[in-house]
CSV table of C-alpha atoms in Angstrom, one decimal:
chain,number,residue,atom,x,y,z
A,1,MET,CA,-77.3,87.8,-56.2
A,2,SER,CA,-77.2,85.3,-53.2
A,3,GLU,CA,-75.0,85.9,-50.2
A,4,TYR,CA,-73.6,82.4,-50.9
A,5,ASP,CA,-72.1,83.3,-54.3
A,6,ASP,CA,-68.6,82.6,-53.1
A,7,VAL,CA,-69.4,79.0,-52.1
A,8,TRP,CA,-69.0,76.0,-54.2
A,9,LEU,CA,-70.7,72.7,-53.4
A,10,ILE,CA,-68.8,69.6,-54.8
A,11,VAL,CA,-71.0,66.5,-55.3
A,12,PRO,CA,-69.4,63.3,-56.6
A,13,VAL,CA,-72.1,61.4,-58.5
A,14,TYR,CA,-72.0,57.7,-59.3
A,15,ASN,CA,-75.2,56.0,-60.7
A,16,GLU,CA,-77.5,58.5,-58.7
A,17,ALA,CA,-80.0,59.2,-61.6
A,18,GLN,CA,-82.9,58.7,-59.1
A,19,VAL,CA,-82.2,61.4,-56.7
A,20,ILE,CA,-79.4,63.8,-58.1
A,21,CYS,CA,-81.7,66.3,-59.7
A,22,ASP,CA,-83.9,66.8,-56.7
A,23,VAL,CA,-80.7,66.9,-54.4
A,24,VAL,CA,-79.1,69.6,-56.6
A,25,GLN,CA,-82.3,71.7,-57.2
A,26,LYS,CA,-83.0,71.6,-53.4
A,27,ALA,CA,-79.4,72.8,-52.7
A,28,ARG,CA,-79.5,75.4,-55.4
A,29,LEU,CA,-82.2,77.4,-53.6
A,30,THR,CA,-79.4,78.4,-51.2
A,31,PHE,CA,-76.2,77.8,-53.0
A,32,PRO,CA,-76.1,78.9,-56.6
A,33,ASN,CA,-72.8,77.3,-57.5
A,34,ILE,CA,-72.7,73.4,-57.6
A,35,VAL,CA,-70.4,71.2,-59.6
A,36,CYS,CA,-71.4,67.6,-60.0
A,37,VAL,CA,-68.6,65.2,-61.0
A,38,ASP,CA,-70.0,62.2,-62.8
A,39,ASP,CA,-67.7,59.3,-62.3
A,40,GLY,CA,-68.6,57.3,-65.3
A,41,SER,CA,-72.1,56.5,-64.3
A,42,ARG,CA,-74.0,53.9,-66.3
A,43,ASP,CA,-77.4,55.2,-65.7
A,44,ALA,CA,-79.1,58.6,-66.6
A,45,SER,CA,-77.1,60.5,-64.1
A,46,VAL,CA,-75.5,62.8,-66.6
A,47,SER,CA,-78.8,63.9,-68.2
A,48,GLU,CA,-80.3,64.5,-64.7
A,49,ILE,CA,-77.4,66.7,-63.8
A,50,ARG,CA,-77.7,68.7,-66.9
A,51,LYS,CA,-81.3,69.3,-66.0
A,52,SER,CA,-80.6,70.2,-62.4
A,53,GLY,CA,-78.6,73.5,-63.2
A,54,ALA,CA,-75.3,72.2,-61.8
A,55,HIS,CA,-71.9,72.4,-63.5
A,56,LEU,CA,-71.1,69.0,-65.0
A,57,VAL,CA,-67.5,67.5,-65.0
A,58,ARG,CA,-67.4,64.1,-66.4
A,59,HIS,CA,-64.7,61.4,-65.6
A,60,PRO,CA,-64.2,59.6,-69.0
A,61,VAL,CA,-63.9,56.4,-67.0
A,62,ASN,CA,-64.9,55.3,-63.5
A,63,LEU,CA,-62.2,56.3,-60.9
A,64,GLY,CA,-63.7,56.3,-57.5
A,65,GLN,CA,-65.2,58.8,-54.9
A,66,GLY,CA,-61.8,60.3,-53.8
A,67,ALA,CA,-60.8,60.9,-57.5
A,68,SER,CA,-64.2,62.6,-58.0
A,69,LEU,CA,-63.8,64.9,-55.0
A,70,GLN,CA,-60.3,65.9,-56.2
A,71,THR,CA,-61.7,66.6,-59.7
A,72,GLY,CA,-64.5,68.6,-58.2
A,73,ILE,CA,-62.2,70.5,-56.0
A,74,GLU,CA,-59.8,71.4,-58.8
A,75,TYR,CA,-62.6,72.5,-61.0
A,76,ALA,CA,-64.3,74.7,-58.2
A,77,ARG,CA,-61.0,76.4,-57.0
A,78,THR,CA,-60.3,77.8,-60.5
A,79,GLN,CA,-63.8,79.5,-60.7
A,80,PRO,CA,-63.7,83.3,-60.2
A,81,GLY,CA,-64.9,84.3,-56.8
A,82,ALA,CA,-64.8,81.0,-55.2
A,83,ARG,CA,-63.8,81.2,-51.5
A,84,PHE,CA,-65.5,78.4,-49.8
A,85,PHE,CA,-65.9,74.8,-50.7
A,86,VAL,CA,-68.2,72.1,-49.5
A,87,THR,CA,-68.1,68.3,-50.2
A,88,PHE,CA,-71.6,67.1,-50.4
A,89,ASP,CA,-73.1,63.6,-50.8
A,90,ALA,CA,-75.4,63.1,-54.0
A,91,ASP,CA,-77.9,60.7,-52.3
A,92,GLY,CA,-79.6,63.4,-50.3
A,93,GLN,CA,-78.5,62.4,-46.8
A,94,HIS,CA,-76.8,65.8,-46.0
A,95,GLN,CA,-78.9,68.9,-45.0
A,96,VAL,CA,-78.5,72.2,-46.6
A,97,GLU,CA,-79.1,74.0,-43.3
A,98,ASP,CA,-76.1,72.3,-41.9
A,99,VAL,CA,-74.0,73.6,-44.8
A,100,VAL,CA,-75.2,77.1,-44.0
A,101,ARG,CA,-74.1,76.9,-40.5
A,102,MET,CA,-70.7,75.6,-41.4
A,103,ILE,CA,-70.1,78.4,-44.0
A,104,ASP,CA,-71.2,81.0,-41.5
A,105,ARG,CA,-68.8,79.6,-39.0
A,106,LEU,CA,-65.9,79.4,-41.5
A,107,ARG,CA,-66.6,83.2,-42.2
A,108,GLU,CA,-66.5,84.2,-38.7
A,109,GLU,CA,-64.0,81.8,-36.9
A,110,PRO,CA,-60.4,81.2,-37.4
A,111,ILE,CA,-60.9,77.7,-39.0
A,112,ASP,CA,-59.6,76.3,-42.3
A,113,ILE,CA,-61.8,73.2,-42.4
A,114,LEU,CA,-64.9,72.0,-40.7
A,115,VAL,CA,-65.9,68.4,-40.7
A,116,GLY,CA,-69.4,67.1,-40.0
A,117,THR,CA,-69.9,64.8,-37.1
A,118,ARG,CA,-73.1,62.8,-36.8
A,119,PHE,CA,-72.1,61.7,-33.3
A,120,HIS,CA,-73.9,64.1,-31.1
A,121,GLY,CA,-77.1,64.0,-28.8
A,122,ASP,CA,-79.2,61.1,-29.7
A,123,THR,CA,-77.7,58.8,-32.1
A,124,SER,CA,-80.3,56.2,-32.2
A,125,HIS,CA,-81.2,57.1,-35.8
A,126,ILE,CA,-77.7,55.9,-36.9
A,127,PRO,CA,-77.9,52.1,-37.8
A,128,TRP,CA,-76.1,50.4,-35.0
A,129,ILE,CA,-73.6,48.6,-37.2
A,130,LYS,CA,-72.6,51.8,-38.7
A,131,ARG,CA,-72.2,53.4,-35.4
A,132,VAL,CA,-69.9,50.4,-34.2
A,133,VAL,CA,-67.8,50.5,-37.5
A,134,LEU,CA,-67.4,54.4,-37.5
A,135,LYS,CA,-66.6,54.4,-33.8
A,136,THR,CA,-64.0,51.7,-34.3
A,137,VAL,CA,-62.3,53.5,-37.2
A,138,VAL,CA,-61.9,56.6,-35.0
A,139,ALA,CA,-60.7,54.6,-32.0
A,140,LEU,CA,-58.0,52.8,-34.1
A,141,SER,CA,-56.8,56.0,-35.5
A,142,PRO,CA,-54.3,57.9,-33.3
A,143,ARG,CA,-54.3,60.9,-35.6
A,144,THR,CA,-58.2,61.3,-35.4
A,145,ARG,CA,-58.1,61.1,-31.7
A,146,ARG,CA,-55.2,63.6,-31.5
A,147,MET,CA,-57.2,66.1,-33.8
A,148,LYS,CA,-60.2,65.5,-31.3
A,149,LEU,CA,-62.5,64.4,-34.4
A,150,THR,CA,-65.2,62.1,-33.6
A,151,ASP,CA,-66.4,61.2,-37.2
A,152,ALA,CA,-63.7,61.1,-39.6
A,153,HIS,CA,-65.6,59.3,-42.4
A,154,ASN,CA,-68.2,62.0,-42.6
A,155,GLY,CA,-68.7,63.0,-46.2
A,156,LEU,CA,-69.8,66.5,-45.3
A,157,ARG,CA,-66.9,69.0,-45.1
A,158,ALA,CA,-66.5,72.8,-45.6
A,159,PHE,CA,-63.3,74.4,-46.1
A,160,ASN,CA,-61.6,77.6,-47.3
A,161,LYS,CA,-59.4,78.4,-50.3
A,162,THR,CA,-56.2,77.4,-48.4
A,163,VAL,CA,-57.4,74.0,-48.1
A,164,ALA,CA,-58.9,73.6,-51.5
A,165,GLU,CA,-55.4,74.8,-53.0
A,166,GLY,CA,-53.5,72.4,-50.7
A,167,LEU,CA,-55.6,69.3,-51.0
A,168,ASP,CA,-54.2,66.6,-53.3
A,169,ILE,CA,-56.2,63.3,-52.8
A,170,THR,CA,-54.2,60.3,-54.2
A,171,ILE,CA,-56.4,57.6,-53.0
A,172,ASN,CA,-59.1,57.1,-55.8
A,173,GLY,CA,-61.4,54.9,-53.8
A,174,MET,CA,-63.1,55.0,-50.4
A,175,GLY,CA,-59.8,55.3,-48.3
A,176,HIS,CA,-59.8,59.1,-49.3
A,177,ALA,CA,-61.4,60.2,-45.9
A,178,SER,CA,-58.4,59.1,-43.9
A,179,GLU,CA,-56.1,60.6,-46.4
A,180,ILE,CA,-57.9,64.0,-46.1
A,181,MET,CA,-57.4,63.6,-42.3
A,182,ALA,CA,-53.7,62.9,-42.9
A,183,ILE,CA,-53.2,66.0,-45.3
A,184,ILE,CA,-55.0,68.2,-42.7
A,185,ASP,CA,-52.7,66.9,-40.0
A,186,HIS,CA,-49.5,67.2,-42.2
A,187,LYS,CA,-50.3,70.8,-43.3
A,188,GLY,CA,-51.4,71.8,-39.9
A,189,TRP,CA,-54.6,73.3,-41.1
A,190,ARG,CA,-57.0,74.4,-38.3
A,191,VAL,CA,-59.8,72.0,-38.0
A,192,ALA,CA,-63.0,71.8,-36.0
A,193,GLU,CA,-66.2,69.8,-36.0
A,194,GLU,CA,-69.8,70.8,-36.7
A,195,LYS,CA,-72.8,68.8,-35.5
A,196,VAL,CA,-74.7,67.6,-38.7
A,197,THR,CA,-77.8,65.4,-39.2
A,198,ILE,CA,-77.5,62.6,-41.5
A,199,ILE,CA,-80.8,61.3,-43.0
A,200,TYR,CA,-80.6,57.6,-43.5
A,201,THR,CA,-83.2,56.8,-46.3
A,202,GLU,CA,-83.5,53.2,-47.7
A,203,TYR,CA,-81.9,54.8,-50.8
A,204,SER,CA,-78.8,56.0,-49.1
A,205,MET,CA,-78.4,52.9,-47.0
A,206,ALA,CA,-78.3,50.7,-50.1
A,207,LYS,CA,-75.8,53.0,-51.6
A,208,GLY,CA,-73.5,53.5,-48.4
A,209,GLN,CA,-70.0,52.1,-47.7
A,210,SER,CA,-70.2,48.4,-47.2
A,211,LEU,CA,-68.6,46.9,-44.2
A,212,ILE,CA,-66.3,44.8,-46.4
A,213,ASN,CA,-65.0,48.2,-47.9
A,214,GLY,CA,-63.5,48.9,-44.6
A,215,VAL,CA,-61.0,46.2,-45.2
A,216,ASN,CA,-59.9,48.1,-48.4
A,217,ILE,CA,-59.7,51.3,-46.5
A,218,LEU,CA,-57.6,49.8,-43.8
A,219,PHE,CA,-55.2,48.2,-46.5
A,220,ASP,CA,-54.8,51.3,-48.5
A,221,SER,CA,-54.3,53.5,-45.5
A,222,ALA,CA,-51.7,51.2,-44.0
A,223,LEU,CA,-49.6,51.2,-47.2
A,224,ARG,CA,-50.0,54.9,-47.8
A,225,SER,CA,-48.8,55.8,-44.4
A,226,SER,CA,-45.8,53.5,-44.6
A,227,ARG,CA,-44.6,55.5,-47.7
A,228,ARG,CA,-45.1,59.0,-46.2
B,1,MET,CA,-24.6,19.9,-67.9
B,2,ILE,CA,-27.6,20.6,-70.1
B,3,ILE,CA,-29.6,22.1,-67.3
B,4,GLN,CA,-26.7,24.3,-66.1
B,5,ILE,CA,-26.7,25.7,-69.7
B,6,LEU,CA,-30.5,26.2,-69.7
B,7,LEU,CA,-30.8,27.9,-66.3
B,8,ILE,CA,-27.9,30.2,-67.0
B,9,GLY,CA,-29.3,31.0,-70.5
B,10,ALA,CA,-32.8,31.8,-68.9
B,11,VAL,CA,-31.1,34.0,-66.3
B,12,LEU,CA,-29.2,35.9,-68.9
B,13,VAL,CA,-32.4,36.4,-71.0
B,14,LEU,CA,-34.1,37.5,-67.9
B,15,MET,CA,-31.4,40.0,-67.2
B,16,VAL,CA,-31.5,41.6,-70.5
B,17,PHE,CA,-35.2,41.8,-70.3
B,18,PHE,CA,-35.0,43.5,-67.0
B,19,LEU,CA,-32.4,46.1,-67.9
B,20,ARG,CA,-34.2,47.1,-71.2
B,21,ASN,CA,-37.3,48.0,-68.9
B,22,HIS,CA,-35.4,50.5,-67.0
B,23,GLY,CA,-37.3,52.9,-64.8
B,24,THR,CA,-36.2,56.4,-63.7
B,25,THR,CA,-36.4,56.5,-59.9
B,26,ARG,CA,-33.8,55.5,-57.2
B,27,THR,CA,-36.4,52.7,-56.0
B,28,ALA,CA,-36.2,51.3,-59.4
B,29,ALA,CA,-32.4,51.2,-59.3
B,30,GLY,CA,-32.5,49.5,-56.0
B,31,VAL,CA,-34.7,46.9,-57.3
B,32,LYS,CA,-32.3,46.2,-60.1
B,33,ILE,CA,-29.4,45.9,-57.8
B,34,GLY,CA,-31.2,43.5,-55.8
B,35,PHE,CA,-32.2,41.6,-59.0
B,36,VAL,CA,-28.4,41.4,-60.1
B,37,LEU,CA,-27.5,40.0,-56.8
B,38,PHE,CA,-30.3,37.4,-57.1
B,39,ILE,CA,-29.0,36.6,-60.6
B,40,LEU,CA,-25.4,36.1,-59.2
B,41,PHE,CA,-26.7,33.9,-56.6
B,42,GLY,CA,-28.7,31.9,-59.1
B,43,VAL,CA,-25.6,31.4,-61.3
B,44,LEU,CA,-23.4,30.3,-58.3
B,45,ALA,CA,-26.1,27.9,-57.2
B,46,VAL,CA,-26.3,26.4,-60.5
B,47,LEU,CA,-22.5,26.1,-61.0
B,48,TRP,CA,-21.8,24.6,-57.4
B,49,PRO,CA,-25.2,23.0,-56.1
B,50,ASP,CA,-23.1,21.6,-53.2
B,51,ALA,CA,-22.2,25.1,-52.2
B,52,LEU,CA,-26.0,26.0,-51.7
B,53,THR,CA,-26.1,23.3,-49.1
B,54,VAL,CA,-23.0,24.7,-47.5
B,55,VAL,CA,-24.6,28.1,-47.3
B,56,ALA,CA,-27.8,26.5,-46.1
B,57,ASP,CA,-25.9,24.8,-43.3
B,58,LEU,CA,-24.2,28.2,-42.4
B,59,VAL,CA,-27.5,30.1,-42.0
B,60,GLY,CA,-29.0,27.1,-40.1
B,61,VAL,CA,-31.3,25.7,-42.8
B,62,GLY,CA,-31.3,21.8,-43.4
B,63,ARG,CA,-31.0,21.6,-47.1
B,64,GLY,CA,-29.9,23.8,-50.0
B,65,THR,CA,-33.3,23.3,-51.6
B,66,ASP,CA,-35.0,24.7,-48.4
B,67,LEU,CA,-33.0,27.7,-48.5
B,68,LEU,CA,-33.8,28.2,-52.2
B,69,LEU,CA,-37.5,27.9,-51.4
B,70,TYR,CA,-37.3,30.4,-48.6
B,71,GLY,CA,-35.4,32.8,-50.8
B,72,LEU,CA,-38.0,32.4,-53.5
B,73,VAL,CA,-40.9,33.1,-51.1
B,74,VAL,CA,-39.2,36.3,-50.0
B,75,ALA,CA,-38.4,37.3,-53.5
B,76,PHE,CA,-42.0,36.7,-54.6
B,77,ALA,CA,-43.4,38.6,-51.6
B,78,PHE,CA,-41.1,41.5,-52.6
B,79,ALA,CA,-42.1,41.4,-56.1
B,80,MET,CA,-45.8,41.4,-55.2
B,81,VAL,CA,-45.3,44.6,-53.1
B,82,ASN,CA,-43.4,46.1,-55.8
B,83,THR,CA,-46.1,45.4,-58.4
B,84,TYR,CA,-48.8,46.6,-56.0
B,85,LEU,CA,-47.1,50.0,-55.6
B,86,ARG,CA,-46.3,50.3,-59.3
B,87,PHE,CA,-50.1,49.7,-59.9
B,88,LYS,CA,-51.0,52.4,-57.3
B,89,GLU,CA,-48.7,54.9,-59.1
B,90,LEU,CA,-50.2,54.0,-62.4
B,91,GLU,CA,-53.7,54.3,-61.1
B,92,LEU,CA,-52.8,57.8,-59.9
B,93,ARG,CA,-51.3,58.9,-63.2
B,94,HIS,CA,-54.4,57.5,-64.9
B,95,ALA,CA,-56.6,59.4,-62.5
B,96,ARG,CA,-54.8,62.7,-63.2
B,97,LEU,CA,-55.1,62.1,-66.9
B,98,ALA,CA,-58.8,61.5,-66.7
B,99,ARG,CA,-59.2,64.6,-64.4
B,100,ALA,CA,-57.5,66.8,-66.9
B,101,ILE,CA,-59.8,65.6,-69.7
B,102,ALA,CA,-62.9,66.0,-67.4
B,103,VAL,CA,-62.0,69.5,-66.4
B,104,GLN,CA,-61.1,70.6,-69.8
B,105,SER,CA,-64.5,69.3,-71.2
B,106,ALA,CA,-66.6,70.6,-68.2
B,107,GLU,CA,-70.1,71.7,-69.0
B,108,PRO,CA,-71.4,74.9,-67.2
B,109,PRO,CA,-75.0,74.8,-66.5
B,110,ALA,CA,-77.3,75.6,-69.2
B,111,LEU,CA,-79.2,78.9,-69.1
B,112,ASP,CA,-81.7,79.2,-66.3
B,113,HIS,CA,-85.2,78.4,-67.0
B,114,GLU,CA,-86.4,82.1,-67.3
B,115,GLU,CA,-83.7,82.7,-69.8
B,116,LYS,CA,-84.4,79.6,-71.7
B,117,ASN,CA,-86.7,81.2,-74.3
B,118,VAL,CA,-84.4,83.9,-75.3
B,119,PRO,CA,-83.0,83.1,-78.6
B,120,SER,CA,-79.3,82.8,-78.4
B,121,ALA,CA,-77.0,85.2,-80.5
B,122,SER,CA,-75.3,82.5,-82.5
């Protein structure tokens, strides 16, 4: 058996039939436990997931990425032997080697959750518009600055069981990244950053968060924090 | 005279409708109290139209109709926020319901390729 038997990869999937099988099979070489949450895809994602050897959890209707993550976490945390959890994108922009490093750090250091950051060293591979938007989001959020995080909207996160049990993402759509930060802050979990590489392919760029979605994120976050 | 009956009648019908759709939380109760006050205000304004202008003068608004318009804008904005929050809450319940179904009908991976040719016991 693999040394990463206690790790669960959580992959939210929405219309990713082109790539999902490859992405999962590549990750399974290292991580045997992967759960794909199909968020009501209209393409062949479901049959591709079945082929890939991942666990399949299907939303009966489309709910959004935040809801998919929460579903994946709730499924994975009840699996016997699960100790570490990783949120991993379906479009192949995250690297398995980065996840390995994150898990090894979680095992050794007193950290509850590791968040990936793409802002280190040479950042010229990141499309400039993304750089500007992501930097602005961080600059506008006092919480993220206080927590010394540079890339709050990175989809690659690794965390332990405490976090998996405590997370309750209520924002179904794209605002969930800021909500996760708010929950970490509220619960006082020990958080750190890990340098990761994001590979921007034409495919992942076309699927990525659009700028206009930033408006939705800001609006959702504003109303949420006013109620907390 | 007819318009007074019509307006008061409409307000009463609205009030009955509102009370029958009662919620459970304290917030919902607050909304209802606000609504009752709004109804009282409406009834008084219909019975004594001049009083509205007096009140408007008191708070520094030119005409009673202007005061009514302002009140309406505020009430509308309030109702919109209330609706938005309500929708959010429903969305969350809906997500939790869908999640429960999804986790219940989860499919573990089929047997690995090397085991695939082994005939199953059933």
